[in-house]
PDB file of C-alpha atoms in Angstrom:
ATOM      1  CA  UNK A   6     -38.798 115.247  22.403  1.00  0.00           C
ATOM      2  CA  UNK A   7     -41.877 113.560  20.672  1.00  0.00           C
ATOM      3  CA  UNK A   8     -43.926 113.026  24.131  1.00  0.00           C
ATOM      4  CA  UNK A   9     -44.806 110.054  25.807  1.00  0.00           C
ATOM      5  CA  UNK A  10     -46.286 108.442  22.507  1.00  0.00           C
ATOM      6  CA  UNK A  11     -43.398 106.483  21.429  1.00  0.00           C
ATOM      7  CA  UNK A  12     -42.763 105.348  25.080  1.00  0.00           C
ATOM      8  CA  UNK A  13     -45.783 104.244  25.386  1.00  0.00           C
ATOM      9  CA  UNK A  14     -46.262 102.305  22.591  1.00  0.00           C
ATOM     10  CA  UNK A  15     -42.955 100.099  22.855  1.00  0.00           C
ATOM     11  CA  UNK A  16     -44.101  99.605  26.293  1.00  0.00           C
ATOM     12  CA  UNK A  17     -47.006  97.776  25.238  1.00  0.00           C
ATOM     13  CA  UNK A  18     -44.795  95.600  22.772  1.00  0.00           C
ATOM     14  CA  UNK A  19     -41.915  94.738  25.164  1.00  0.00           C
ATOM     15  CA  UNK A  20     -42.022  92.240  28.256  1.00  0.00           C
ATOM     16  CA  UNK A  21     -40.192  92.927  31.035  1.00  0.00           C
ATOM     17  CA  UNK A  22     -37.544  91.003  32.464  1.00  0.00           C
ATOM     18  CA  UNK A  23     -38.576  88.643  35.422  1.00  0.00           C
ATOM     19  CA  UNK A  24     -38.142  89.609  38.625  1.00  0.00           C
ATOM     20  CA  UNK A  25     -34.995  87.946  40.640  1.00  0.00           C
ATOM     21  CA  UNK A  26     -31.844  88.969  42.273  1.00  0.00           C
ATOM     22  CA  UNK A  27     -30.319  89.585  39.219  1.00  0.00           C
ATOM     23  CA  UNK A  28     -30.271  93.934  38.987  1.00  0.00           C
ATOM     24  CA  UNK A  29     -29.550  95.411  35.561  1.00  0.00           C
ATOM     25  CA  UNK A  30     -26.085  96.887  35.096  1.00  0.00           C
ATOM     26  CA  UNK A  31     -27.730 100.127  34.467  1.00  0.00           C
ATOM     27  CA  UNK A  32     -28.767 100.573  37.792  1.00  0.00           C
ATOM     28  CA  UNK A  33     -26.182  98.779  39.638  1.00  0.00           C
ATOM     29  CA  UNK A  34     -22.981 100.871  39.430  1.00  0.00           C
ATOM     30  CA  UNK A  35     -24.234 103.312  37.242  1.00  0.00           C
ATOM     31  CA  UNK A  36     -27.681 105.158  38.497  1.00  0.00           C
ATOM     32  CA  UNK A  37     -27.611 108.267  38.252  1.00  0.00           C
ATOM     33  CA  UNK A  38     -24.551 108.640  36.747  1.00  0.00           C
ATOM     34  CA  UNK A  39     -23.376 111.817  35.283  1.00  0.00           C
ATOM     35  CA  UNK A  40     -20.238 112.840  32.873  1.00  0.00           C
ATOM     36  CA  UNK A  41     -17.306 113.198  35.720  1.00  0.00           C
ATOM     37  CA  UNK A  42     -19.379 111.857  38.487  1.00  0.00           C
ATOM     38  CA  UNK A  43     -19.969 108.209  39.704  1.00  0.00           C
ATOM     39  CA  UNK A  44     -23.116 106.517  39.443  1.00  0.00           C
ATOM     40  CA  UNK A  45     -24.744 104.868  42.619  1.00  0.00           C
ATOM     41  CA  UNK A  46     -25.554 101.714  43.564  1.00  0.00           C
ATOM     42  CA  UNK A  47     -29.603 101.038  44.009  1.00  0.00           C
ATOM     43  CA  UNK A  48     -29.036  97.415  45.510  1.00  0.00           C
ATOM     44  CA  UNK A  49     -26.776  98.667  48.038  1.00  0.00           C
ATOM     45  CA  UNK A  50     -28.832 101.882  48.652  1.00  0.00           C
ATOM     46  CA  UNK A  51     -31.876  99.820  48.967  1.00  0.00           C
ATOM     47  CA  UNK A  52     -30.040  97.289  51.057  1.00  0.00           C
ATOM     48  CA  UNK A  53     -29.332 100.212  53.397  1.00  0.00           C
ATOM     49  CA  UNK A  54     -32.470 101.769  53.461  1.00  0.00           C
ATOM     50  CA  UNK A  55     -33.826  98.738  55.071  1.00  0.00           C
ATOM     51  CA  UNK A  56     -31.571  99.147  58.047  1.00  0.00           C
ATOM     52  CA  UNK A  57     -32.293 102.515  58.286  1.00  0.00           C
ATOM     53  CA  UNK A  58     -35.915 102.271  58.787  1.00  0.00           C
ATOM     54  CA  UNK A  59     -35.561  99.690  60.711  1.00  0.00           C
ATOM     55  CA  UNK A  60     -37.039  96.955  58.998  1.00  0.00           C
ATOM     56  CA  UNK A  61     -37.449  93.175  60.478  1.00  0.00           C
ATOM     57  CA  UNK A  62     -34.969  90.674  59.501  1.00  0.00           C
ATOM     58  CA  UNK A  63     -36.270  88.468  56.709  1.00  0.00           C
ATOM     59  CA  UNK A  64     -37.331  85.190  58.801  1.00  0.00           C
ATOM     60  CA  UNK A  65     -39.540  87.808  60.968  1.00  0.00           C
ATOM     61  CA  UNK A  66     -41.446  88.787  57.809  1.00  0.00           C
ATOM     62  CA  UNK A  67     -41.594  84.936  57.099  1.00  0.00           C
ATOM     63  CA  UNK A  68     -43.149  84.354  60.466  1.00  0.00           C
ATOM     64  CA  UNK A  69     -45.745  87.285  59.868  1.00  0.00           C
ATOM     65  CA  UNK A  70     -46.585  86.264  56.411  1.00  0.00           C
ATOM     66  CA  UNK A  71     -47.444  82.495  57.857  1.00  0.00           C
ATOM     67  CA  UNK A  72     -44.197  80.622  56.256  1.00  0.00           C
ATOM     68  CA  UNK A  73     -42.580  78.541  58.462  1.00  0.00           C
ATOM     69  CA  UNK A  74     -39.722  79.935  60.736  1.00  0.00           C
ATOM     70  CA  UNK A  75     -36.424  78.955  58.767  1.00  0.00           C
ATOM     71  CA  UNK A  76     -33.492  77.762  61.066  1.00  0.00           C
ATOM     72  CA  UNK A  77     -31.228  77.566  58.011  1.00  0.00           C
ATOM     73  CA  UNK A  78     -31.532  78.408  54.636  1.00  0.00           C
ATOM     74  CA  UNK A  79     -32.123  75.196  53.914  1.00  0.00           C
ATOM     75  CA  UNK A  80     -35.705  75.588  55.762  1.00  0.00           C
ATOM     76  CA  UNK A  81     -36.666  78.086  52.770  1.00  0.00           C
ATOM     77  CA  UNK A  82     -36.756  75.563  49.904  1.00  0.00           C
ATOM     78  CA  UNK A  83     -39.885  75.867  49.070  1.00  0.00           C
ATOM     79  CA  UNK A  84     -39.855  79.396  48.885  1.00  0.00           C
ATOM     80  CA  UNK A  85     -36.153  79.686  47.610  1.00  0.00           C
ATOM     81  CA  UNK A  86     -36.314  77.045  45.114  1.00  0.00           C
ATOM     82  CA  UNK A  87     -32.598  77.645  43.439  1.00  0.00           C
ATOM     83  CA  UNK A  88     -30.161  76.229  45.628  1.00  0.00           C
ATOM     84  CA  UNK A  89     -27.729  78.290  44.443  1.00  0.00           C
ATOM     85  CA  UNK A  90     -29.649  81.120  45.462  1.00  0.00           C
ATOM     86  CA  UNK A  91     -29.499  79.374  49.177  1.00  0.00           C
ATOM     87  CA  UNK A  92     -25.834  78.687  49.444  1.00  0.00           C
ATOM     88  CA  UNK A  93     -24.835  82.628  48.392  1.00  0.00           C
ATOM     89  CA  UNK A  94     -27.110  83.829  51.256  1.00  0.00           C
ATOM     90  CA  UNK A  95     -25.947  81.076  53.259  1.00  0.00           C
ATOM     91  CA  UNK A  96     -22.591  82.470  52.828  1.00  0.00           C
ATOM     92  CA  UNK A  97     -23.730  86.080  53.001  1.00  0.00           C
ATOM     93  CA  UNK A  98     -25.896  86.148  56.048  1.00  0.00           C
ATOM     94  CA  UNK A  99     -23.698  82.963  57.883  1.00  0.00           C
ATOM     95  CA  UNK A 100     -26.083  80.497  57.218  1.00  0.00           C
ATOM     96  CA  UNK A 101     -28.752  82.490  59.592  1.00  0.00           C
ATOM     97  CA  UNK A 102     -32.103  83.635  57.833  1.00  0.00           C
ATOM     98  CA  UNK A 103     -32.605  86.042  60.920  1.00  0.00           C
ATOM     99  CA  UNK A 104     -29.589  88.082  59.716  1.00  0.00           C
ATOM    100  CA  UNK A 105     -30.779  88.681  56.111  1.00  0.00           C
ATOM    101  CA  UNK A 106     -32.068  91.655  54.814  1.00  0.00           C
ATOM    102  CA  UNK A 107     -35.278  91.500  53.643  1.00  0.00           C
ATOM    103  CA  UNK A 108     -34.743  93.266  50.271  1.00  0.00           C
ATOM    104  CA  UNK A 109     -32.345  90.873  49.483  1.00  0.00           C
ATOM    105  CA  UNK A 110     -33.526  87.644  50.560  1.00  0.00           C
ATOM    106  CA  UNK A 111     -37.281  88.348  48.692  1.00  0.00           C
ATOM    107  CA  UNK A 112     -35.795  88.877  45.710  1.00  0.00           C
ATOM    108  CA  UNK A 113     -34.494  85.657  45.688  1.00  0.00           C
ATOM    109  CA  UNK A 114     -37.166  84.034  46.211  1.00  0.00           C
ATOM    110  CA  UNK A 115     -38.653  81.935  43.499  1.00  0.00           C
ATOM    111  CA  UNK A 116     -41.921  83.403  42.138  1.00  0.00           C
ATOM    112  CA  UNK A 117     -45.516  82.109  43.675  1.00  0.00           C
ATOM    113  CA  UNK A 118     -48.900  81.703  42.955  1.00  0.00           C
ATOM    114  CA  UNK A 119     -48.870  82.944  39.292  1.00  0.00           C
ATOM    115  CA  UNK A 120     -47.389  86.249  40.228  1.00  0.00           C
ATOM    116  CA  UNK A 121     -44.040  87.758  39.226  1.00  0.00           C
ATOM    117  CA  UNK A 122     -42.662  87.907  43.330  1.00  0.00           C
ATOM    118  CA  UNK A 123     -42.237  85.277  45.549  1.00  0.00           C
ATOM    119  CA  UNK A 124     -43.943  84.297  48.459  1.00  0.00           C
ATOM    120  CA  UNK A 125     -42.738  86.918  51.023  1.00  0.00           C
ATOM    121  CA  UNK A 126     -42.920  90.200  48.947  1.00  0.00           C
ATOM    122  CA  UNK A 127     -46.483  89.076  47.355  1.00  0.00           C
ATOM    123  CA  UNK A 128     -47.433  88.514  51.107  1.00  0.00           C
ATOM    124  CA  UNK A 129     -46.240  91.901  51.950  1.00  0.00           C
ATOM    125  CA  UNK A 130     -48.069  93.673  48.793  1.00  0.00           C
ATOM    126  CA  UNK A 131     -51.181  91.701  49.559  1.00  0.00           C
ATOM    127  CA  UNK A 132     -51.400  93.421  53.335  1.00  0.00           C
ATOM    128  CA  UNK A 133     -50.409  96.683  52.010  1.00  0.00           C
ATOM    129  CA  UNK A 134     -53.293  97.010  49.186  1.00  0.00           C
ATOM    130  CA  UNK A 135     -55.761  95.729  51.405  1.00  0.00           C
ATOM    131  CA  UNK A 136     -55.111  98.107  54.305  1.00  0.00           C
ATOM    132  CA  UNK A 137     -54.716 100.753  51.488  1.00  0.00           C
ATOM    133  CA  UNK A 138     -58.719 100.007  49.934  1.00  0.00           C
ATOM    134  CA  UNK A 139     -59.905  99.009  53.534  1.00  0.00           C
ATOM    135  CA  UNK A 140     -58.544 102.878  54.696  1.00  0.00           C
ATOM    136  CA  UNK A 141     -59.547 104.709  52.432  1.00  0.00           C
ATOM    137  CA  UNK A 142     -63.562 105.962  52.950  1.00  0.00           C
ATOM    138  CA  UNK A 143     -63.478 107.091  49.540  1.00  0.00           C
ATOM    139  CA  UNK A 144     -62.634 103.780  47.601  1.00  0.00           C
ATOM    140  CA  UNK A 145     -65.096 103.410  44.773  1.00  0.00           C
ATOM    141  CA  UNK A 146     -66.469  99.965  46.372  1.00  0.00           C
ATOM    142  CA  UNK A 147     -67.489 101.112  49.152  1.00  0.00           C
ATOM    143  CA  UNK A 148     -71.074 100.868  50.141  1.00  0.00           C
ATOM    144  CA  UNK A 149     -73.261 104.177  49.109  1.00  0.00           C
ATOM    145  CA  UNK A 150     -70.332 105.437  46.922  1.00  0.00           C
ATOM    146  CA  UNK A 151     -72.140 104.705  43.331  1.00  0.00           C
ATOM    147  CA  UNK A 152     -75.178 102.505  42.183  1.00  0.00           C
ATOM    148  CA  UNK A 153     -74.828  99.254  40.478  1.00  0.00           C
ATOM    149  CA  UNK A 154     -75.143 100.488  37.118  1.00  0.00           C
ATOM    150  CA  UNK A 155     -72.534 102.830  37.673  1.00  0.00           C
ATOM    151  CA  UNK A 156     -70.126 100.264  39.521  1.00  0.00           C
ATOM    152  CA  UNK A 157     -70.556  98.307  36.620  1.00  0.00           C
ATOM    153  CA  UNK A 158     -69.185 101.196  33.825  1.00  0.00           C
ATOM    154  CA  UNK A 159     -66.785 101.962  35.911  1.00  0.00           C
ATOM    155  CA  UNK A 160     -65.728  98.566  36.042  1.00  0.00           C
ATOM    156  CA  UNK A 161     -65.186  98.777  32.052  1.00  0.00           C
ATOM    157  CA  UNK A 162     -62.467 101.004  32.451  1.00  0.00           C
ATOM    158  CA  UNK A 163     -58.967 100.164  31.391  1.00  0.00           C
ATOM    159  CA  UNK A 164     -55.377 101.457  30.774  1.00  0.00           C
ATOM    160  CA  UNK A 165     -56.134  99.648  27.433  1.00  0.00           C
ATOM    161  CA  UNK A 166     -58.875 102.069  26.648  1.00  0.00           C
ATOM    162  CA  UNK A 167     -57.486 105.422  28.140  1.00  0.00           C
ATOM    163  CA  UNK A 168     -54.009 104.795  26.189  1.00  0.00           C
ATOM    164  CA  UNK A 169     -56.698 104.553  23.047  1.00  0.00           C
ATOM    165  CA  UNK A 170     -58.501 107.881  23.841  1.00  0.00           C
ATOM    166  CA  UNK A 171     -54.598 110.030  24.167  1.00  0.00           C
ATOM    167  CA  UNK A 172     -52.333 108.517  22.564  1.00  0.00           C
ATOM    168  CA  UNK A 173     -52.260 110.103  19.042  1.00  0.00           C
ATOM    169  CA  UNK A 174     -50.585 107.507  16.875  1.00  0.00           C
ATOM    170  CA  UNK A 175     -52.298 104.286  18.022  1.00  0.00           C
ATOM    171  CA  UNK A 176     -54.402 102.508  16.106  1.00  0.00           C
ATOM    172  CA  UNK A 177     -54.913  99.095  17.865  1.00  0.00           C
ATOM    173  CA  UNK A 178     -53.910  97.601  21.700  1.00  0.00           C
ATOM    174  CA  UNK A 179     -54.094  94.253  23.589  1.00  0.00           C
ATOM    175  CA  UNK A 180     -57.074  94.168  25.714  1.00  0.00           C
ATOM    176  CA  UNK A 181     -54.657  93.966  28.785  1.00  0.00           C
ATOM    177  CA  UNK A 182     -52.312  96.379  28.402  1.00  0.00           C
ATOM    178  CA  UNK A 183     -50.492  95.295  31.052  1.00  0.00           C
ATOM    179  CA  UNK A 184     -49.189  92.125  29.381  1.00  0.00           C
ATOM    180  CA  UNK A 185     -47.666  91.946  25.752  1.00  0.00           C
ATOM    181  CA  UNK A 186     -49.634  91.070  23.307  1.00  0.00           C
ATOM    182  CA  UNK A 187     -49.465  86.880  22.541  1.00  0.00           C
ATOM    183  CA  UNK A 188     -52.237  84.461  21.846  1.00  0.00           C
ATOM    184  CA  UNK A 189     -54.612  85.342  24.632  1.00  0.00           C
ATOM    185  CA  UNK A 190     -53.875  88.655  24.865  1.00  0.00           C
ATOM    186  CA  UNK A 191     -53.810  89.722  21.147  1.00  0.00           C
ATOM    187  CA  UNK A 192     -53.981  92.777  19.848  1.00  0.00           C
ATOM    188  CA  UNK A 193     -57.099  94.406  18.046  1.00  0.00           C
ATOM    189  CA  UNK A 194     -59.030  97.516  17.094  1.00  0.00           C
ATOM    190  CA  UNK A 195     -59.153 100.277  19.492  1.00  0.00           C
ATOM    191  CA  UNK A 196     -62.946 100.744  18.673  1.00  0.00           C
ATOM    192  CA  UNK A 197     -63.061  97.306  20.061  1.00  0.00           C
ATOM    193  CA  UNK A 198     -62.225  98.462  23.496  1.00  0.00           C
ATOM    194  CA  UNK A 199     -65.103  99.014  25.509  1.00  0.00           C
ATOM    195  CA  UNK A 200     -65.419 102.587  27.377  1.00  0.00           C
ATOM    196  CA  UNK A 201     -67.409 104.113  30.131  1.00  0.00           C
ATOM    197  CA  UNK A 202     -71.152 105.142  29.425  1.00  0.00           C
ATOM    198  CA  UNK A 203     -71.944 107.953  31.295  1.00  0.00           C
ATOM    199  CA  UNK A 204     -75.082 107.755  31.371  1.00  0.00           C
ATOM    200  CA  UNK A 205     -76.419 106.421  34.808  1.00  0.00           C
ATOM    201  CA  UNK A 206     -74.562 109.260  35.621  1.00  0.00           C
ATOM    202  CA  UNK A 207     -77.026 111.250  34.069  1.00  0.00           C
ATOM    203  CA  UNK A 208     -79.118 113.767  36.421  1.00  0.00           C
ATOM    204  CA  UNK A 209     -77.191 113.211  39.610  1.00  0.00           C
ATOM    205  CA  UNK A 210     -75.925 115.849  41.977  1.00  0.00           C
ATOM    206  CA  UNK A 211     -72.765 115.324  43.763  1.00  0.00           C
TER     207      UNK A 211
END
């Protein structure tokens, strides 16, 4: 009704819950869901999916990220670091880590070098941006693409500073928008968000 403004903005005041195998109710029995008609269930549709495609079990995906082959869940301690989270795919997948879906077992997975996945998934996003910038001819990196000077305005961009220059109503904005605003990510001035100069840009035919 009022646009994306409002959205926006509590976005950038809210954190997110962390990621673990706990799904919100909203999504569990209830995506979807209409007046009369049931709502689906996204961990059991994404459970599924998996199978469909085809995908490796989840100790395969352990062996191809480098982790250590797991004979029992009890081989995936350091990865899956709540035993509780062990015994209940113990019991799910009969103790074998070769029989678990991948979907299911990553998310239980204790988080990992400072990111907000564990060691699998982050393994698995890792190979998939790199093959994505390393394919792609066109990635702004590349040698030849843009000069120095340019790299470097370019590199002053920010969701920080385009939420500044469209959003109507805000005023100020953490310098990451990507993380809530706290003690070393406070909040301040839009004008103190730094913007692209165009201006090596200046005379060039493309």
């Amino acid at each position: 009704k009022r646009g994306i403004d409002e959205l926006a903005l509590g976005l950038l005041s809210n954190s997110s819950q962390g990621v673990d195998r706990e799904l919100a109710v909203g999504v569990l029995n209830h995506l979807y869901e209409r007046r009369h008609s049931p709502g689906l269930n996204l961990a059991a549709i994404n459970t599924q999916r998996g199978r469909d495609h085809g995908l490796p079990d989840y100790n395969a995906f352990r062996r191809h990220c480098g982790l250590k082959s797991a004979k029992t869940f009890k081989d995936t301690f350091n990865e899956i670091a709540l035993r509780r989270n062990r015994r209940l795919l113990a019991k799910l997948y009969n103790n074998k880590p070769e029989l678990a879906d991948l979907w299911v077992a990553g998310l239980a997975e204790t988080p990992a070098n400072g990111g907000i996945v564990g060691a699998t998934f982050g393994c698995i996003m890792r190979k998939q941006m790199t093959r994505a910038r390393d394919g792609d001819r066109y990635f702004y990196m590349n040698k030849g693409m843009f000069s120095q000077q340019q790299l470097k305005e370019i590199r002053k961009a920010s969701l920080s500073r385009i939420m500044c220059d469209n959003l109507r109503s805000i005023v100020s904005i953490q310098k990451n928008a990507f993380i809530s605003g706290r003690r070393s990510n406070r909040r301040t001035e839009c004008g103190n968000i730094p913007g692209i100069d165009l201006t090596p840009w200046e005379g060039k035919h493309y």
